Amino acid sequence: MSQISNAIEKRDSGPAAVVEQYRESLALVMPSHLQQRVGAWIRNTQGLLRRDEKLMKAAQNDVGQFIAVLMDAGRLGLEPGTEQYYLVPRWNNKKKHTEVTGVRGYQGEIELMYRAGAVSSVIVEVVYSKDQFQFRPGRDERPVHDIDWDADDRGTLRLVYAYAVMKDGATSKVVVLNRGHIAKARAKSDSADKDWSPWNTDEESMWLKTGAHRLAKWVPTSAEYMREQIRAKAVVDSEQRPEPLPASVPVPAPGTVDGDYDDEPVEGELVD
């Protein structure tokens, strides 16, 4: 009987149960679009643990680290265990055990760009050796990339490029990275030589992620950008607002002055 009780106690205090215990804390850091589905977000995370023994073991080794990673994913508004945000069991040499670390994926980088509200589209593509690719900075606004979709083999990974089309139609800086650039990015990862590293399990995604990450330096990737735009507009509106008339001067009734229309929209009010 004691063995059954111990098993139940261990299960209830395990990583999956702790995630549920942190429901309110996770919801507090999440953007509004995730707060509405925090329950599904938590259930998906618990399902990941049950399906992946290595991930479960790493989470059990350091539950606090695991929750910190989930907090980071929640704060960013990304889905853990997807190409938005990888959950990776990683060896900690100081603690001598594996622990869960979070790796933002290329879809996560793109999601943050869209959510900032400044771009209408984001293009991130890899170029294989048998593809046709052309881009001349200063002459071409955007790359020209031709692919033979009927080809059984497109060759080896050659380039990755990324750019965004802004809301006003302008094109952001175009980022083009070759194999040498990717090698330098990979060298900065201290886990790239591990079997479980996304660099080895999903190389194309890591090329895409590197391109998207480099593009993020040139386009807004935070909702703070939109808040700054709103604040800036409020400042402009306040500066353009006419000074109130002295109390001794009568204020004309609406419609009695040329150009005064009751049905004009009221500026300064943000409507979702």
PDB file of C-alpha atoms in Angstrom:
ATOM      1  CA  MET A   1       0.000   0.000   0.000  1.00  0.00           C
ATOM      2  CA  SER A   2       2.850   2.350   0.856  1.00  0.00           C
ATOM      3  CA  GLN A   3       4.396   1.754  -2.570  1.00  0.00           C
ATOM      4  CA  ILE A   4       1.138   2.816  -4.256  1.00  0.00           C
ATOM      5  CA  SER A   5       0.958   5.935  -2.065  1.00  0.00           C
ATOM      6  CA  ASN A   6       4.550   6.817  -2.879  1.00  0.00           C
ATOM      7  CA  ALA A   7       3.888   6.385  -6.606  1.00  0.00           C
ATOM      8  CA  ILE A   8       0.827   8.648  -6.445  1.00  0.00           C
ATOM      9  CA  GLU A   9       2.734  11.262  -4.444  1.00  0.00           C
ATOM     10  CA  LYS A  10       5.620  11.184  -6.920  1.00  0.00           C
ATOM     11  CA  ARG A  11       3.228  11.486  -9.870  1.00  0.00           C
ATOM     12  CA  ASP A  12       1.373  14.424  -8.315  1.00  0.00           C
ATOM     13  CA  SER A  13       4.621  16.283  -7.621  1.00  0.00           C
ATOM     14  CA  GLY A  14       6.197  15.505 -11.006  1.00  0.00           C
ATOM     15  CA  PRO A  15       6.831  18.025 -13.812  1.00  0.00           C
ATOM     16  CA  ALA A  16       3.410  17.538 -15.433  1.00  0.00           C
ATOM     17  CA  ALA A  17       1.630  18.272 -12.148  1.00  0.00           C
ATOM     18  CA  VAL A  18       3.887  21.265 -11.416  1.00  0.00           C
ATOM     19  CA  VAL A  19       2.965  22.793 -14.783  1.00  0.00           C
ATOM     20  CA  GLU A  20      -0.680  22.747 -13.707  1.00  0.00           C
ATOM     21  CA  GLN A  21       0.255  24.290 -10.353  1.00  0.00           C
ATOM     22  CA  TYR A  22       1.830  27.214 -12.221  1.00  0.00           C
ATOM     23  CA  ARG A  23      -1.257  27.821 -14.373  1.00  0.00           C
ATOM     24  CA  GLU A  24      -2.002  31.269 -12.920  1.00  0.00           C
ATOM     25  CA  SER A  25       1.636  32.394 -13.060  1.00  0.00           C
ATOM     26  CA  LEU A  26       1.938  31.269 -16.668  1.00  0.00           C
ATOM     27  CA  ALA A  27      -1.295  33.017 -17.612  1.00  0.00           C
ATOM     28  CA  LEU A  28      -0.039  36.273 -16.073  1.00  0.00           C
ATOM     29  CA  VAL A  29       3.012  36.446 -18.346  1.00  0.00           C
ATOM     30  CA  MET A  30       1.222  35.298 -21.512  1.00  0.00           C
ATOM     31  CA  PRO A  31      -0.032  37.686 -24.204  1.00  0.00           C
ATOM     32  CA  SER A  32      -3.810  38.022 -24.344  1.00  0.00           C
ATOM     33  CA  HIS A  33      -4.209  35.641 -27.299  1.00  0.00           C
ATOM     34  CA  LEU A  34      -2.742  32.784 -25.222  1.00  0.00           C
ATOM     35  CA  GLN A  35      -4.450  33.631 -21.949  1.00  0.00           C
ATOM     36  CA  GLN A  36      -7.722  32.559 -23.542  1.00  0.00           C
ATOM     37  CA  ARG A  37      -6.376  29.047 -24.151  1.00  0.00           C
ATOM     38  CA  VAL A  38      -3.928  28.556 -21.302  1.00  0.00           C
ATOM     39  CA  GLY A  39      -5.604  25.232 -20.445  1.00  0.00           C
ATOM     40  CA  ALA A  40      -4.900  23.764 -23.892  1.00  0.00           C
ATOM     41  CA  TRP A  41      -1.351  25.172 -23.774  1.00  0.00           C
ATOM     42  CA  ILE A  42      -0.716  23.368 -20.484  1.00  0.00           C
ATOM     43  CA  ARG A  43      -2.290  20.092 -21.643  1.00  0.00           C
ATOM     44  CA  ASN A  44      -0.148  20.111 -24.787  1.00  0.00           C
ATOM     45  CA  THR A  45       2.965  20.614 -22.657  1.00  0.00           C
ATOM     46  CA  GLN A  46       1.984  17.766 -20.342  1.00  0.00           C
ATOM     47  CA  GLY A  47       1.399  15.545 -23.384  1.00  0.00           C
ATOM     48  CA  LEU A  48       4.931  16.295 -24.607  1.00  0.00           C
ATOM     49  CA  LEU A  49       6.348  15.050 -21.329  1.00  0.00           C
ATOM     50  CA  ARG A  50       4.368  11.821 -21.435  1.00  0.00           C
ATOM     51  CA  ARG A  51       5.433  11.069 -25.019  1.00  0.00           C
ATOM     52  CA  ASP A  52       9.144  11.834 -24.621  1.00  0.00           C
ATOM     53  CA  GLU A  53      11.002   9.898 -21.917  1.00  0.00           C
ATOM     54  CA  LYS A  54      14.205  11.914 -22.327  1.00  0.00           C
ATOM     55  CA  LEU A  55      12.319  15.183 -21.973  1.00  0.00           C
ATOM     56  CA  MET A  56      10.465  13.874 -18.906  1.00  0.00           C
ATOM     57  CA  LYS A  57      13.725  12.763 -17.286  1.00  0.00           C
ATOM     58  CA  ALA A  58      15.377  16.136 -17.942  1.00  0.00           C
ATOM     59  CA  ALA A  59      12.371  17.956 -16.488  1.00  0.00           C
ATOM     60  CA  GLN A  60      12.424  15.737 -13.391  1.00  0.00           C
ATOM     61  CA  ASN A  61      16.124  16.466 -12.858  1.00  0.00           C
ATOM     62  CA  ASP A  62      15.444  20.193 -12.489  1.00  0.00           C
ATOM     63  CA  VAL A  63      11.768  21.109 -12.322  1.00  0.00           C
ATOM     64  CA  GLY A  64      12.604  24.747 -11.552  1.00  0.00           C
ATOM     65  CA  GLN A  65      14.627  25.065 -14.756  1.00  0.00           C
ATOM     66  CA  PHE A  66      11.790  23.421 -16.688  1.00  0.00           C
ATOM     67  CA  ILE A  67       9.232  25.902 -15.347  1.00  0.00           C
ATOM     68  CA  ALA A  68      11.586  28.806 -16.138  1.00  0.00           C
ATOM     69  CA  VAL A  69      11.766  27.612 -19.756  1.00  0.00           C
ATOM     70  CA  LEU A  70       7.964  27.392 -19.948  1.00  0.00           C
ATOM     71  CA  MET A  71       7.701  30.887 -18.477  1.00  0.00           C
ATOM     72  CA  ASP A  72       9.956  32.156 -21.256  1.00  0.00           C
ATOM     73  CA  ALA A  73       7.838  30.440 -23.923  1.00  0.00           C
ATOM     74  CA  GLY A  74       4.653  31.790 -22.325  1.00  0.00           C
ATOM     75  CA  ARG A  75       6.031  35.337 -22.095  1.00  0.00           C
ATOM     76  CA  LEU A  76       6.898  35.229 -25.793  1.00  0.00           C
ATOM     77  CA  GLY A  77       3.482  33.774 -26.609  1.00  0.00           C
ATOM     78  CA  LEU A  78       4.967  30.703 -28.316  1.00  0.00           C
ATOM     79  CA  GLU A  79       3.945  27.040 -28.272  1.00  0.00           C
ATOM     80  CA  PRO A  80       6.563  24.840 -26.531  1.00  0.00           C
ATOM     81  CA  GLY A  81       7.549  21.614 -28.236  1.00  0.00           C
ATOM     82  CA  THR A  82       6.865  22.975 -31.721  1.00  0.00           C
ATOM     83  CA  GLU A  83       8.922  24.704 -34.418  1.00  0.00           C
ATOM     84  CA  GLN A  84       8.009  27.926 -32.644  1.00  0.00           C
ATOM     85  CA  TYR A  85       9.853  26.907 -29.480  1.00  0.00           C
ATOM     86  CA  TYR A  86      11.822  23.679 -29.058  1.00  0.00           C
ATOM     87  CA  LEU A  87      12.103  21.919 -25.686  1.00  0.00           C
ATOM     88  CA  VAL A  88      15.515  20.253 -25.679  1.00  0.00           C
ATOM     89  CA  PRO A  89      17.056  17.934 -23.033  1.00  0.00           C
ATOM     90  CA  ARG A  90      20.534  19.372 -22.533  1.00  0.00           C
ATOM     91  CA  TRP A  91      23.475  18.169 -20.482  1.00  0.00           C
ATOM     92  CA  ASN A  92      24.500  20.528 -17.679  1.00  0.00           C
ATOM     93  CA  ASN A  93      28.178  19.829 -17.019  1.00  0.00           C
ATOM     94  CA  LYS A  94      28.163  21.610 -13.641  1.00  0.00           C
ATOM     95  CA  LYS A  95      25.131  19.755 -12.288  1.00  0.00           C
ATOM     96  CA  LYS A  96      26.072  16.508 -14.057  1.00  0.00           C
ATOM     97  CA  HIS A  97      22.612  15.828 -15.413  1.00  0.00           C
ATOM     98  CA  THR A  98      20.357  16.731 -18.300  1.00  0.00           C
ATOM     99  CA  GLU A  99      17.898  19.587 -17.966  1.00  0.00           C
ATOM    100  CA  VAL A 100      15.334  21.186 -20.256  1.00  0.00           C
ATOM    101  CA  THR A 101      16.418  24.192 -22.261  1.00  0.00           C
ATOM    102  CA  GLY A 102      14.317  26.309 -24.603  1.00  0.00           C
ATOM    103  CA  VAL A 103      15.337  27.045 -28.189  1.00  0.00           C
ATOM    104  CA  ARG A 104      13.296  29.544 -30.184  1.00  0.00           C
ATOM    105  CA  GLY A 105      12.561  28.097 -33.636  1.00  0.00           C
ATOM    106  CA  TYR A 106      12.244  29.907 -36.952  1.00  0.00           C
ATOM    107  CA  GLN A 107       8.454  29.887 -36.819  1.00  0.00           C
ATOM    108  CA  GLY A 108       8.698  31.519 -33.402  1.00  0.00           C
ATOM    109  CA  GLU A 109      10.926  34.271 -34.785  1.00  0.00           C
ATOM    110  CA  ILE A 110       8.445  34.888 -37.594  1.00  0.00           C
ATOM    111  CA  GLU A 111       5.470  34.821 -35.225  1.00  0.00           C
ATOM    112  CA  LEU A 112       7.039  37.588 -33.120  1.00  0.00           C
ATOM    113  CA  MET A 113       7.566  39.724 -36.215  1.00  0.00           C
ATOM    114  CA  TYR A 114       3.932  39.402 -37.254  1.00  0.00           C
ATOM    115  CA  ARG A 115       2.682  40.067 -33.752  1.00  0.00           C
ATOM    116  CA  ALA A 116       4.581  43.351 -33.521  1.00  0.00           C
ATOM    117  CA  GLY A 117       2.206  44.659 -36.176  1.00  0.00           C
ATOM    118  CA  ALA A 118       4.708  46.366 -38.487  1.00  0.00           C
ATOM    119  CA  VAL A 119       4.929  43.747 -41.265  1.00  0.00           C
ATOM    120  CA  SER A 120       2.363  42.383 -43.692  1.00  0.00           C
ATOM    121  CA  SER A 121       4.413  39.331 -44.699  1.00  0.00           C
ATOM    122  CA  VAL A 122       7.695  37.602 -43.835  1.00  0.00           C
ATOM    123  CA  ILE A 123       9.594  35.450 -46.322  1.00  0.00           C
ATOM    124  CA  VAL A 124      12.282  33.036 -45.138  1.00  0.00           C
ATOM    125  CA  GLU A 125      13.483  30.382 -47.616  1.00  0.00           C
ATOM    126  CA  VAL A 126      16.434  28.061 -48.131  1.00  0.00           C
ATOM    127  CA  VAL A 127      18.176  27.757 -51.482  1.00  0.00           C
ATOM    128  CA  TYR A 128      19.503  24.391 -52.627  1.00  0.00           C
ATOM    129  CA  SER A 129      22.459  23.951 -54.969  1.00  0.00           C
ATOM    130  CA  LYS A 130      20.245  23.102 -57.968  1.00  0.00           C
ATOM    131  CA  ASP A 131      17.919  26.071 -57.464  1.00  0.00           C
ATOM    132  CA  GLN A 132      18.321  29.322 -59.399  1.00  0.00           C
ATOM    133  CA  PHE A 133      18.885  32.347 -57.150  1.00  0.00           C
ATOM    134  CA  GLN A 134      19.723  35.943 -57.941  1.00  0.00           C
ATOM    135  CA  PHE A 135      19.908  39.059 -55.803  1.00  0.00           C
ATOM    136  CA  ARG A 136      22.007  42.174 -56.363  1.00  0.00           C
ATOM    137  CA  PRO A 137      21.837  44.701 -53.495  1.00  0.00           C
ATOM    138  CA  GLY A 138      21.155  48.201 -54.727  1.00  0.00           C
ATOM    139  CA  ARG A 139      19.573  46.936 -57.937  1.00  0.00           C
ATOM    140  CA  ASP A 140      17.070  44.304 -56.884  1.00  0.00           C
ATOM    141  CA  GLU A 141      14.420  45.095 -54.303  1.00  0.00           C
ATOM    142  CA  ARG A 142      13.819  41.402 -53.584  1.00  0.00           C
ATOM    143  CA  PRO A 143      15.554  38.121 -54.481  1.00  0.00           C
ATOM    144  CA  VAL A 144      14.483  36.017 -57.467  1.00  0.00           C
ATOM    145  CA  HIS A 145      14.369  32.335 -56.503  1.00  0.00           C
ATOM    146  CA  ASP A 146      13.388  29.709 -59.089  1.00  0.00           C
ATOM    147  CA  ILE A 147      12.818  26.090 -58.057  1.00  0.00           C
ATOM    148  CA  ASP A 148      12.271  23.028 -60.214  1.00  0.00           C
ATOM    149  CA  TRP A 149       9.430  21.502 -58.224  1.00  0.00           C
ATOM    150  CA  ASP A 150       9.509  18.356 -60.360  1.00  0.00           C
ATOM    151  CA  ALA A 151      13.108  17.575 -59.428  1.00  0.00           C
ATOM    152  CA  ASP A 152      13.574  14.544 -57.178  1.00  0.00           C
ATOM    153  CA  ASP A 153      16.728  16.065 -55.724  1.00  0.00           C
ATOM    154  CA  ARG A 154      17.312  19.804 -55.306  1.00  0.00           C
ATOM    155  CA  GLY A 155      20.895  19.227 -54.196  1.00  0.00           C
ATOM    156  CA  THR A 156      22.500  20.401 -50.963  1.00  0.00           C
ATOM    157  CA  LEU A 157      21.702  23.393 -48.804  1.00  0.00           C
ATOM    158  CA  ARG A 158      23.435  26.439 -50.238  1.00  0.00           C
ATOM    159  CA  LEU A 159      21.848  29.675 -48.969  1.00  0.00           C
ATOM    160  CA  VAL A 160      19.084  31.015 -46.775  1.00  0.00           C
ATOM    161  CA  TYR A 161      17.450  34.402 -47.343  1.00  0.00           C
ATOM    162  CA  ALA A 162      14.908  36.424 -45.414  1.00  0.00           C
ATOM    163  CA  TYR A 163      13.052  39.698 -45.778  1.00  0.00           C
ATOM    164  CA  ALA A 164       9.811  41.313 -44.685  1.00  0.00           C
ATOM    165  CA  VAL A 165       7.233  43.371 -46.527  1.00  0.00           C
ATOM    166  CA  MET A 166       6.220  46.223 -44.267  1.00  0.00           C
ATOM    167  CA  LYS A 167       2.655  47.458 -43.810  1.00  0.00           C
ATOM    168  CA  ASP A 168       3.382  50.444 -46.071  1.00  0.00           C
ATOM    169  CA  GLY A 169       4.560  48.146 -48.884  1.00  0.00           C
ATOM    170  CA  ALA A 170       8.271  48.812 -48.427  1.00  0.00           C
ATOM    171  CA  THR A 171      10.743  45.932 -48.349  1.00  0.00           C
ATOM    172  CA  SER A 172      12.967  45.510 -45.314  1.00  0.00           C
ATOM    173  CA  LYS A 173      16.657  44.763 -45.555  1.00  0.00           C
ATOM    174  CA  VAL A 174      17.200  41.488 -47.401  1.00  0.00           C
ATOM    175  CA  VAL A 175      19.341  39.036 -45.432  1.00  0.00           C
ATOM    176  CA  VAL A 176      21.290  36.418 -47.408  1.00  0.00           C
ATOM    177  CA  LEU A 177      23.475  33.876 -45.578  1.00  0.00           C
ATOM    178  CA  ASN A 178      25.722  31.253 -47.147  1.00  0.00           C
ATOM    179  CA  ARG A 179      27.071  27.995 -45.713  1.00  0.00           C
ATOM    180  CA  GLY A 180      29.971  29.821 -44.090  1.00  0.00           C
ATOM    181  CA  HIS A 181      27.620  32.144 -42.197  1.00  0.00           C
ATOM    182  CA  ILE A 182      25.585  29.158 -41.036  1.00  0.00           C
ATOM    183  CA  ALA A 183      28.739  27.356 -39.881  1.00  0.00           C
ATOM    184  CA  LYS A 184      29.684  30.348 -37.712  1.00  0.00           C
ATOM    185  CA  ALA A 185      26.203  30.417 -36.191  1.00  0.00           C
ATOM    186  CA  ARG A 186      26.339  26.685 -35.502  1.00  0.00           C
ATOM    187  CA  ALA A 187      29.773  27.006 -33.894  1.00  0.00           C
ATOM    188  CA  LYS A 188      28.284  29.319 -31.262  1.00  0.00           C
ATOM    189  CA  SER A 189      25.954  26.530 -30.103  1.00  0.00           C
ATOM    190  CA  ASP A 190      27.611  24.437 -27.401  1.00  0.00           C
ATOM    191  CA  SER A 191      25.186  21.580 -28.082  1.00  0.00           C
ATOM    192  CA  ALA A 192      25.439  21.415 -31.883  1.00  0.00           C
ATOM    193  CA  ASP A 193      27.466  18.200 -31.715  1.00  0.00           C
ATOM    194  CA  LYS A 194      24.809  16.369 -29.671  1.00  0.00           C
ATOM    195  CA  ASP A 195      22.549  13.833 -31.351  1.00  0.00           C
ATOM    196  CA  TRP A 196      19.429  15.528 -29.991  1.00  0.00           C
ATOM    197  CA  SER A 197      20.403  19.018 -31.177  1.00  0.00           C
ATOM    198  CA  PRO A 198      18.067  20.543 -33.806  1.00  0.00           C
ATOM    199  CA  TRP A 199      21.252  21.225 -35.786  1.00  0.00           C
ATOM    200  CA  ASN A 200      21.405  17.457 -36.363  1.00  0.00           C
ATOM    201  CA  THR A 201      17.746  16.432 -36.241  1.00  0.00           C
ATOM    202  CA  ASP A 202      16.353  19.254 -38.425  1.00  0.00           C
ATOM    203  CA  GLU A 203      19.173  21.069 -40.235  1.00  0.00           C
ATOM    204  CA  GLU A 204      16.931  22.921 -42.701  1.00  0.00           C
ATOM    205  CA  SER A 205      14.872  24.376 -39.860  1.00  0.00           C
ATOM    206  CA  MET A 206      18.035  25.651 -38.201  1.00  0.00           C
ATOM    207  CA  TRP A 207      19.102  27.347 -41.444  1.00  0.00           C
ATOM    208  CA  LEU A 208      15.657  28.968 -41.593  1.00  0.00           C
ATOM    209  CA  LYS A 209      15.864  29.932 -37.924  1.00  0.00           C
ATOM    210  CA  THR A 210      19.293  31.533 -38.445  1.00  0.00           C
ATOM    211  CA  GLY A 211      17.971  33.566 -41.376  1.00  0.00           C
ATOM    212  CA  ALA A 212      14.873  34.650 -39.451  1.00  0.00           C
ATOM    213  CA  HIS A 213      16.957  35.500 -36.382  1.00  0.00           C
ATOM    214  CA  ARG A 214      19.266  37.707 -38.473  1.00  0.00           C
ATOM    215  CA  LEU A 215      16.255  39.429 -40.057  1.00  0.00           C
ATOM    216  CA  ALA A 216      14.868  40.154 -36.575  1.00  0.00           C
ATOM    217  CA  LYS A 217      17.623  42.758 -36.178  1.00  0.00           C
ATOM    218  CA  TRP A 218      16.040  44.799 -38.960  1.00  0.00           C
ATOM    219  CA  VAL A 219      12.300  44.570 -38.233  1.00  0.00           C
ATOM    220  CA  PRO A 220      10.290  45.026 -35.017  1.00  0.00           C
ATOM    221  CA  THR A 221       9.684  41.766 -33.159  1.00  0.00           C
ATOM    222  CA  SER A 222       7.890  42.958 -30.042  1.00  0.00           C
ATOM    223  CA  ALA A 223       4.415  44.176 -29.177  1.00  0.00           C
ATOM    224  CA  GLU A 224       6.281  47.043 -27.491  1.00  0.00           C
ATOM    225  CA  TYR A 225       6.714  48.455 -31.011  1.00  0.00           C
ATOM    226  CA  MET A 226       2.949  48.812 -31.400  1.00  0.00           C
ATOM    227  CA  ARG A 227       2.649  50.365 -27.948  1.00  0.00           C
ATOM    228  CA  GLU A 228       5.335  52.909 -28.886  1.00  0.00           C
ATOM    229  CA  GLN A 229       3.399  53.778 -32.047  1.00  0.00           C
ATOM    230  CA  ILE A 230       0.242  54.359 -30.001  1.00  0.00           C
ATOM    231  CA  ARG A 231       2.110  56.490 -27.468  1.00  0.00           C
ATOM    232  CA  ALA A 232       3.756  58.524 -30.231  1.00  0.00           C
ATOM    233  CA  LYS A 233       0.384  59.164 -31.873  1.00  0.00           C
ATOM    234  CA  ALA A 234      -1.081  60.228 -28.527  1.00  0.00           C
ATOM    235  CA  VAL A 235       1.742  62.745 -28.081  1.00  0.00           C
ATOM    236  CA  VAL A 236       1.194  64.166 -31.587  1.00  0.00           C
ATOM    237  CA  ASP A 237      -2.556  64.411 -30.987  1.00  0.00           C
ATOM    238  CA  SER A 238      -2.010  66.224 -27.693  1.00  0.00           C
ATOM    239  CA  GLU A 239       0.419  68.683 -29.320  1.00  0.00           C
ATOM    240  CA  GLN A 240      -2.057  69.430 -32.105  1.00  0.00           C
ATOM    241  CA  ARG A 241      -5.011  69.796 -29.774  1.00  0.00           C
ATOM    242  CA  PRO A 242      -5.993  73.503 -29.507  1.00  0.00           C
ATOM    243  CA  GLU A 243      -5.648  75.256 -26.165  1.00  0.00           C
ATOM    244  CA  PRO A 244      -8.941  75.453 -24.242  1.00  0.00           C
ATOM    245  CA  LEU A 245     -10.709  78.773 -24.494  1.00  0.00           C
ATOM    246  CA  PRO A 246     -10.742  81.025 -21.425  1.00  0.00           C
ATOM    247  CA  ALA A 247     -13.777  80.580 -19.230  1.00  0.00           C
ATOM    248  CA  SER A 248     -14.995  84.052 -20.125  1.00  0.00           C
ATOM    249  CA  VAL A 249     -15.194  83.255 -23.839  1.00  0.00           C
ATOM    250  CA  PRO A 250     -18.409  81.455 -24.843  1.00  0.00           C
ATOM    251  CA  VAL A 251     -17.896  78.193 -26.715  1.00  0.00           C
ATOM    252  CA  PRO A 252     -19.925  78.010 -29.966  1.00  0.00           C
ATOM    253  CA  ALA A 253     -22.452  75.210 -30.179  1.00  0.00           C
ATOM    254  CA  PRO A 254     -21.618  72.364 -32.563  1.00  0.00           C
ATOM    255  CA  GLY A 255     -22.607  73.085 -36.162  1.00  0.00           C
ATOM    256  CA  THR A 256     -22.489  76.886 -35.815  1.00  0.00           C
ATOM    257  CA  VAL A 257     -18.929  77.267 -37.158  1.00  0.00           C
ATOM    258  CA  ASP A 258     -17.783  76.460 -40.710  1.00  0.00           C
ATOM    259  CA  GLY A 259     -16.021  73.100 -40.815  1.00  0.00           C
ATOM    260  CA  ASP A 260     -17.550  71.860 -37.564  1.00  0.00           C
ATOM    261  CA  TYR A 261     -19.292  68.523 -38.247  1.00  0.00           C
ATOM    262  CA  ASP A 262     -20.843  66.362 -35.565  1.00  0.00           C
ATOM    263  CA  ASP A 263     -20.345  63.169 -37.552  1.00  0.00           C
ATOM    264  CA  GLU A 264     -16.497  63.398 -37.825  1.00  0.00           C
ATOM    265  CA  PRO A 265     -14.688  60.408 -36.260  1.00  0.00           C
ATOM    266  CA  VAL A 266     -13.023  60.992 -32.918  1.00  0.00           C
ATOM    267  CA  GLU A 267      -9.225  60.525 -33.209  1.00  0.00           C
ATOM    268  CA  GLY A 268      -7.052  58.979 -30.525  1.00  0.00           C
ATOM    269  CA  GLU A 269      -9.266  55.993 -29.752  1.00  0.00           C
ATOM    270  CA  LEU A 270      -7.765  52.593 -30.519  1.00  0.00           C
ATOM    271  CA  VAL A 271     -10.293  50.048 -31.773  1.00  0.00           C
ATOM    272  CA  ASP A 272      -9.222  46.400 -31.955  1.00  0.00           C
TER     273      ASP A 272
END
